[in-house]
mmCIF file of C-alpha atoms in Angstrom:
data_model
loop_
_atom_site.group_PDB
_atom_site.id
_atom_site.type_symbol
_atom_site.label_atom_id
_atom_site.label_comp_id
_atom_site.label_asym_id
_atom_site.label_seq_id
_atom_site.Cartn_x
_atom_site.Cartn_y
_atom_site.Cartn_z
ATOM 1 C CA MET A 1 56.424 90.543 7.594
ATOM 2 C CA THR A 2 54.455 88.757 4.857
ATOM 3 C CA SER A 3 50.725 88.211 5.211
ATOM 4 C CA GLY A 4 51.278 84.449 5.566
ATOM 5 C CA VAL A 5 53.727 84.880 8.416
ATOM 6 C CA THR A 6 51.471 87.469 10.029
ATOM 7 C CA ASP A 7 48.518 85.078 9.909
ATOM 8 C CA THR A 8 50.649 82.266 11.393
ATOM 9 C CA VAL A 9 51.805 84.469 14.255
ATOM 10 C CA ARG A 10 48.255 85.623 14.965
ATOM 11 C CA ASP A 11 47.018 82.024 15.022
ATOM 12 C CA LEU A 12 49.796 81.075 17.432
ATOM 13 C CA GLU A 13 49.069 84.034 19.683
ATOM 14 C CA SER A 14 45.372 83.170 19.752
ATOM 15 C CA GLY A 15 46.086 79.497 20.415
ATOM 16 C CA LEU A 16 48.520 80.225 23.225
ATOM 17 C CA GLN A 17 46.116 82.654 24.858
ATOM 18 C CA HIS A 18 43.296 80.109 24.627
ATOM 19 C CA ASP A 19 45.081 76.858 25.503
ATOM 20 C CA GLY A 20 48.376 77.860 27.118
ATOM 21 C CA PHE A 21 50.492 75.977 24.570
ATOM 22 C CA ARG A 22 51.062 75.302 20.893
ATOM 23 C CA PHE A 23 53.005 72.670 18.937
ATOM 24 C CA LEU A 24 54.732 73.901 15.780
ATOM 25 C CA GLU A 25 55.868 71.558 13.043
ATOM 26 C CA ALA A 26 59.355 72.162 11.689
ATOM 27 C CA ASP A 27 58.237 73.767 8.428
ATOM 28 C CA THR A 28 56.181 76.339 10.310
ATOM 29 C CA MET A 29 58.969 77.143 12.743
ATOM 30 C CA ARG A 30 61.517 77.406 9.952
ATOM 31 C CA GLY A 31 59.248 79.831 8.121
ATOM 32 C CA LEU A 32 59.075 82.048 11.205
ATOM 33 C CA LEU A 33 62.856 82.031 11.624
ATOM 34 C CA GLU A 34 63.786 82.381 7.950
ATOM 35 C CA ARG A 35 61.720 85.440 7.045
ATOM 36 C CA ASP A 36 64.686 87.276 5.515
ATOM 37 C CA ARG A 37 67.315 84.603 4.827
ATOM 38 C CA PRO A 38 68.035 80.911 5.399
ATOM 39 C CA LEU A 39 69.548 79.623 8.631
ATOM 40 C CA ALA A 40 72.888 79.088 6.906
ATOM 41 C CA ASP A 41 74.779 78.244 10.097
ATOM 42 C CA TRP A 42 72.212 75.714 11.346
ATOM 43 C CA PRO A 43 74.464 72.654 10.651
ATOM 44 C CA ALA A 44 77.276 74.121 12.782
ATOM 45 C CA PHE A 45 74.762 75.173 15.442
ATOM 46 C CA ALA A 46 73.315 71.652 15.633
ATOM 47 C CA ASP A 47 76.796 70.121 15.672
ATOM 48 C CA SER A 48 77.639 72.076 18.836
ATOM 49 C CA TRP A 49 75.483 69.609 20.808
ATOM 50 C CA ASN A 50 78.406 67.189 20.387
ATOM 51 C CA ASP A 51 80.432 69.396 22.736
ATOM 52 C CA LEU A 52 78.253 69.712 25.842
ATOM 53 C CA GLY A 53 79.418 69.279 29.421
ATOM 54 C CA PRO A 54 78.139 66.794 31.995
ATOM 55 C CA ASP A 55 75.239 67.679 34.252
ATOM 56 C CA THR A 56 76.982 66.705 37.478
ATOM 57 C CA TYR A 57 73.978 67.669 39.619
ATOM 58 C CA LEU A 58 71.697 65.186 37.907
ATOM 59 C CA ALA A 59 74.387 62.479 38.040
ATOM 60 C CA ARG A 60 74.095 62.561 41.835
ATOM 61 C CA HIS A 61 70.607 61.141 41.407
ATOM 62 C CA GLY A 62 71.801 58.270 39.201
ATOM 63 C CA ARG A 63 70.743 59.966 35.967
ATOM 64 C CA ASP A 64 72.768 61.326 33.074
ATOM 65 C CA ARG A 65 72.427 64.193 30.639
ATOM 66 C CA LYS A 66 74.703 66.783 29.048
ATOM 67 C CA ARG A 67 74.124 70.512 28.820
ATOM 68 C CA ARG A 68 75.427 74.063 28.440
ATOM 69 C CA TYR A 69 73.777 77.224 29.696
ATOM 70 C CA ALA A 70 73.694 80.982 29.116
ATOM 71 C CA VAL A 71 71.677 84.013 30.208
ATOM 72 C CA TYR A 72 70.565 86.891 27.991
ATOM 73 C CA SER A 73 68.539 90.025 28.540
ATOM 74 C CA ALA A 74 66.150 91.690 26.127
ATOM 75 C CA ASP A 75 64.418 95.048 26.211
ATOM 76 C CA ALA A 76 61.220 96.312 24.677
ATOM 77 C CA GLU A 77 63.152 98.205 22.000
ATOM 78 C CA GLY A 78 64.489 94.950 20.559
ATOM 79 C CA GLY A 79 67.920 94.853 22.176
ATOM 80 C CA LEU A 80 69.395 91.466 23.020
ATOM 81 C CA ARG A 81 72.502 91.080 25.176
ATOM 82 C CA ARG A 82 74.347 88.116 26.667
ATOM 83 C CA GLU A 83 74.895 88.508 30.414
ATOM 84 C CA LYS A 84 77.807 87.324 32.521
ATOM 85 C CA HIS A 85 77.864 83.621 33.291
ATOM 86 C CA GLN A 86 75.762 82.799 36.326
ATOM 87 C CA PRO A 87 74.109 79.842 38.041
ATOM 88 C CA HIS A 88 70.747 78.405 37.144
ATOM 89 C CA TYR A 89 68.326 78.458 40.069
ATOM 90 C CA GLN A 90 64.860 77.012 40.640
ATOM 91 C CA SER A 91 62.994 76.782 43.914
ATOM 92 C CA LEU A 92 61.754 73.477 45.310
ATOM 93 C CA ASP A 93 58.252 74.648 44.399
ATOM 94 C CA TYR A 94 59.167 74.060 40.750
ATOM 95 C CA ASN A 95 61.908 71.421 40.874
ATOM 96 C CA VAL A 96 61.515 68.858 43.649
ATOM 97 C CA LEU A 97 64.613 67.021 42.468
ATOM 98 C CA GLN A 98 67.114 69.882 42.279
ATOM 99 C CA GLY A 99 65.428 72.939 43.716
ATOM 100 C CA ASP A 100 66.831 75.553 46.100
ATOM 101 C CA ILE A 101 70.425 75.175 44.911
ATOM 102 C CA GLU A 102 72.555 77.252 42.567
ATOM 103 C CA ARG A 103 73.587 75.005 39.706
ATOM 104 C CA TRP A 104 76.633 76.028 37.683
ATOM 105 C CA PHE A 105 76.808 74.543 34.186
ATOM 106 C CA GLU A 106 79.425 74.939 31.514
ATOM 107 C CA PRO A 107 78.655 78.063 29.463
ATOM 108 C CA ILE A 108 77.362 77.995 25.926
ATOM 109 C CA LEU A 109 80.413 78.512 23.753
ATOM 110 C CA PRO A 110 80.907 82.068 22.420
ATOM 111 C CA GLU A 111 80.605 81.064 18.777
ATOM 112 C CA VAL A 112 77.329 79.287 19.563
ATOM 113 C CA GLY A 113 76.019 82.107 21.742
ATOM 114 C CA ASP A 114 76.693 84.614 18.955
ATOM 115 C CA SER A 115 75.483 82.382 16.121
ATOM 116 C CA ASP A 116 72.856 83.613 13.713
ATOM 117 C CA SER A 117 70.657 80.593 14.436
ATOM 118 C CA LEU A 118 70.560 81.164 18.190
ATOM 119 C CA LEU A 119 70.140 84.933 17.945
ATOM 120 C CA ARG A 120 67.248 84.538 15.531
ATOM 121 C CA ILE A 121 65.591 82.007 17.856
ATOM 122 C CA LEU A 122 65.995 84.377 20.799
ATOM 123 C CA GLY A 123 64.730 87.281 18.706
ATOM 124 C CA PHE A 124 61.642 85.290 17.790
ATOM 125 C CA CYS A 125 60.985 84.505 21.478
ATOM 126 C CA ARG A 126 61.438 88.148 22.468
ATOM 127 C CA ASP A 127 59.105 89.413 19.756
ATOM 128 C CA PHE A 128 56.446 86.711 19.963
ATOM 129 C CA TYR A 129 56.145 86.558 23.738
ATOM 130 C CA GLY A 130 56.654 90.307 24.009
ATOM 131 C CA ALA A 131 53.539 90.838 21.892
ATOM 132 C CA LEU A 132 51.588 88.704 24.362
ATOM 133 C CA ALA A 133 52.848 90.781 27.293
ATOM 134 C CA PRO A 134 53.182 94.363 25.987
ATOM 135 C CA ALA A 135 53.462 95.826 29.497
ATOM 136 C CA VAL A 136 56.749 93.983 30.118
ATOM 137 C CA SER A 137 59.717 96.337 29.725
ATOM 138 C CA GLY A 138 62.381 93.644 29.494
ATOM 139 C CA TRP A 139 63.058 89.931 29.734
ATOM 140 C CA HIS A 140 65.453 87.704 31.648
ATOM 141 C CA ILE A 141 66.164 84.893 29.160
ATOM 142 C CA GLU A 142 67.791 81.576 30.055
ATOM 143 C CA VAL A 143 69.099 79.291 27.318
ATOM 144 C CA HIS A 144 69.786 75.581 27.787
ATOM 145 C CA GLN A 145 71.419 73.132 25.402
ATOM 146 C CA PHE A 146 70.344 69.620 26.448
ATOM 147 C CA ARG A 147 71.412 66.200 25.237
ATOM 148 C CA ILE A 148 69.529 63.231 26.677
ATOM 149 C CA GLU A 149 71.154 59.882 25.969
ATOM 150 C CA ALA A 150 69.569 56.445 26.103
ATOM 151 C CA ARG A 151 71.762 53.469 26.951
ATOM 152 C CA VAL A 152 71.403 49.732 26.790
ATOM 153 C CA ASP A 153 70.718 49.490 30.520
ATOM 154 C CA GLN A 154 69.102 52.872 31.114
ATOM 155 C CA SER A 155 66.480 55.047 29.465
ATOM 156 C CA GLY A 156 67.015 58.789 29.154
ATOM 157 C CA GLU A 157 64.784 61.180 31.096
ATOM 158 C CA PRO A 158 64.228 64.601 29.497
ATOM 159 C CA THR A 159 62.255 65.784 32.566
ATOM 160 C CA PRO A 160 63.443 63.716 35.545
ATOM 161 C CA GLU A 161 61.468 65.997 37.887
ATOM 162 C CA GLY A 162 58.245 64.793 36.238
ATOM 163 C CA VAL A 163 55.363 66.961 35.051
ATOM 164 C CA HIS A 164 56.256 70.467 36.181
ATOM 165 C CA ARG A 165 56.377 74.189 35.623
ATOM 166 C CA ASP A 166 59.699 75.994 35.213
ATOM 167 C CA GLY A 167 58.737 78.991 37.334
ATOM 168 C CA VAL A 168 58.994 81.476 34.451
ATOM 169 C CA ASP A 169 56.529 83.239 32.155
ATOM 170 C CA TYR A 170 57.108 81.522 28.799
ATOM 171 C CA VAL A 171 59.050 78.569 27.400
ATOM 172 C CA LEU A 172 60.233 77.483 23.960
ATOM 173 C CA VAL A 173 61.357 73.884 23.439
ATOM 174 C CA LEU A 174 63.016 73.343 20.059
ATOM 175 C CA LEU A 175 64.183 69.978 18.733
ATOM 176 C CA VAL A 176 67.692 70.106 17.276
ATOM 177 C CA ASP A 177 68.375 66.428 16.607
ATOM 178 C CA ARG A 178 66.951 63.010 17.374
ATOM 179 C CA GLN A 179 68.954 59.879 16.667
ATOM 180 C CA ASN A 180 67.905 56.249 17.238
ATOM 181 C CA ILE A 181 65.304 57.297 19.821
ATOM 182 C CA LEU A 182 61.851 56.006 20.713
ATOM 183 C CA SER A 183 59.214 57.944 22.687
ATOM 184 C CA GLY A 184 60.009 61.337 24.188
ATOM 185 C CA THR A 185 56.382 62.464 24.060
ATOM 186 C CA THR A 186 55.594 65.884 25.488
ATOM 187 C CA SER A 187 52.384 66.226 27.484
ATOM 188 C CA ILE A 188 50.699 69.420 28.659
ATOM 189 C CA HIS A 189 48.594 69.487 31.823
ATOM 190 C CA ALA A 190 46.211 71.792 33.642
ATOM 191 C CA GLY A 191 46.779 72.703 37.278
ATOM 192 C CA ASP A 192 44.435 69.917 38.384
ATOM 193 C CA GLY A 193 46.469 67.313 36.480
ATOM 194 C CA ARG A 194 44.181 66.955 33.452
ATOM 195 C CA GLU A 195 46.070 66.307 30.232
ATOM 196 C CA LEU A 196 45.368 69.080 27.756
ATOM 197 C CA GLY A 197 47.386 67.712 24.852
ATOM 198 C CA SER A 198 50.410 65.694 23.793
ATOM 199 C CA PHE A 199 52.827 65.587 20.861
ATOM 200 C CA THR A 200 56.267 64.273 19.980
ATOM 201 C CA LEU A 201 59.081 66.440 18.625
ATOM 202 C CA THR A 202 60.511 64.302 15.830
ATOM 203 C CA ALA A 203 62.022 66.606 13.177
ATOM 204 C CA PRO A 204 64.695 69.277 13.652
ATOM 205 C CA LEU A 205 62.926 72.608 14.357
ATOM 206 C CA ASP A 206 59.759 70.976 15.689
ATOM 207 C CA ALA A 207 58.877 73.227 18.604
ATOM 208 C CA ALA A 208 56.600 73.734 21.586
ATOM 209 C CA LEU A 209 55.456 77.152 22.801
ATOM 210 C CA VAL A 210 54.342 77.082 26.440
ATOM 211 C CA ASP A 211 52.731 79.639 28.756
ATOM 212 C CA ASP A 212 54.452 78.433 31.915
ATOM 213 C CA SER A 213 52.256 80.549 34.165
ATOM 214 C CA ARG A 214 49.193 78.578 33.083
ATOM 215 C CA VAL A 215 50.133 74.990 32.260
ATOM 216 C CA PHE A 216 52.461 72.191 33.336
ATOM 217 C CA HIS A 217 54.568 70.092 30.981
ATOM 218 C CA GLY A 218 56.566 66.877 30.999
ATOM 219 C CA VAL A 219 58.327 64.514 28.579
ATOM 220 C CA THR A 220 58.313 60.720 28.699
ATOM 221 C CA ALA A 221 61.577 58.800 28.974
ATOM 222 C CA VAL A 222 63.391 57.937 25.748
ATOM 223 C CA THR A 223 64.791 54.541 24.829
ATOM 224 C CA ALA A 224 67.119 53.376 22.078
ATOM 225 C CA GLN A 225 65.458 51.974 18.985
ATOM 226 C CA ASP A 226 68.598 49.885 18.336
ATOM 227 C CA PRO A 227 70.411 49.348 21.665
ATOM 228 C CA SER A 228 73.673 48.604 19.842
ATOM 229 C CA LEU A 229 73.875 52.142 18.418
ATOM 230 C CA PRO A 230 74.313 55.584 20.053
ATOM 231 C CA SER A 231 71.035 57.286 20.924
ATOM 232 C CA HIS A 232 70.317 60.881 21.824
ATOM 233 C CA ARG A 233 67.662 63.601 21.899
ATOM 234 C CA ASP A 234 69.036 67.142 21.487
ATOM 235 C CA VAL A 235 66.856 70.120 22.393
ATOM 236 C CA LEU A 236 67.232 73.833 22.929
ATOM 237 C CA VAL A 237 65.133 75.202 25.783
ATOM 238 C CA VAL A 238 64.597 78.952 26.106
ATOM 239 C CA THR A 239 62.756 80.437 29.092
ATOM 240 C CA LEU A 240 61.619 84.027 29.529
ATOM 241 C CA ARG A 241 60.767 85.825 32.753
ATOM 242 C CA ALA A 242 59.742 89.452 33.033
ATOM 243 C CA LYS A 243 62.676 91.440 34.415
ATOM 244 C CA ASP A 244 60.498 93.314 36.870
ATOM 245 C CA SER A 245 59.158 90.104 38.433
ATOM 246 C CA ALA A 246 60.862 88.167 41.206
ATOM 247 C CA ALA A 247 62.466 84.813 40.392
ATOM 248 C CA ARG A 248 59.850 82.183 41.190
#
């Protein structure tokens, strides 16, 4: 690890420990992911957002988004393994809109799940968050591909449940693509509702690091800049929960 990367990581660790979140501009995030070699398969990785399945659970509430989902496990020795396909579950304490149900989503495609881009992103999460929690022996990692679309007659809602916590330990939100979209501002809040900061992911690889045990987050609705053209916001969300802790 070069001294520049080491200093960046230390600054991020300090910031996350102090504030509970950090926003990373794309150039910084790319530098952390491309320490040894470029993300050569990034174009194919980003293109996979054009092949997501419908979120039928959200459609029941009159809202639309597309997604795919996968679960991985990581150990303290650096191992990373994809687990069998399983449902995504959150309690009502964390998701008032869709809590207390097992939600089955279409799996992340094998070629995407094994891609260099995704594995390097997951490796970064394992290493960075692992350094903040050295006592954790392993991580349960959930990976979500999201596409939020804005239509002529309907805005897109990245967080329809409102300002919330995910019920995990740490979260990474990484922008993959943003086309013909206005707004989509992320806000971070303390437990008493105070806003601690806000930022907008606008460039591919812009990212947010969040200590979910300490702060809440939400994203404003997105609208089409030109209603006559397709509009979408593509993000990768990675959550980490200590394996030896109960699902919250």
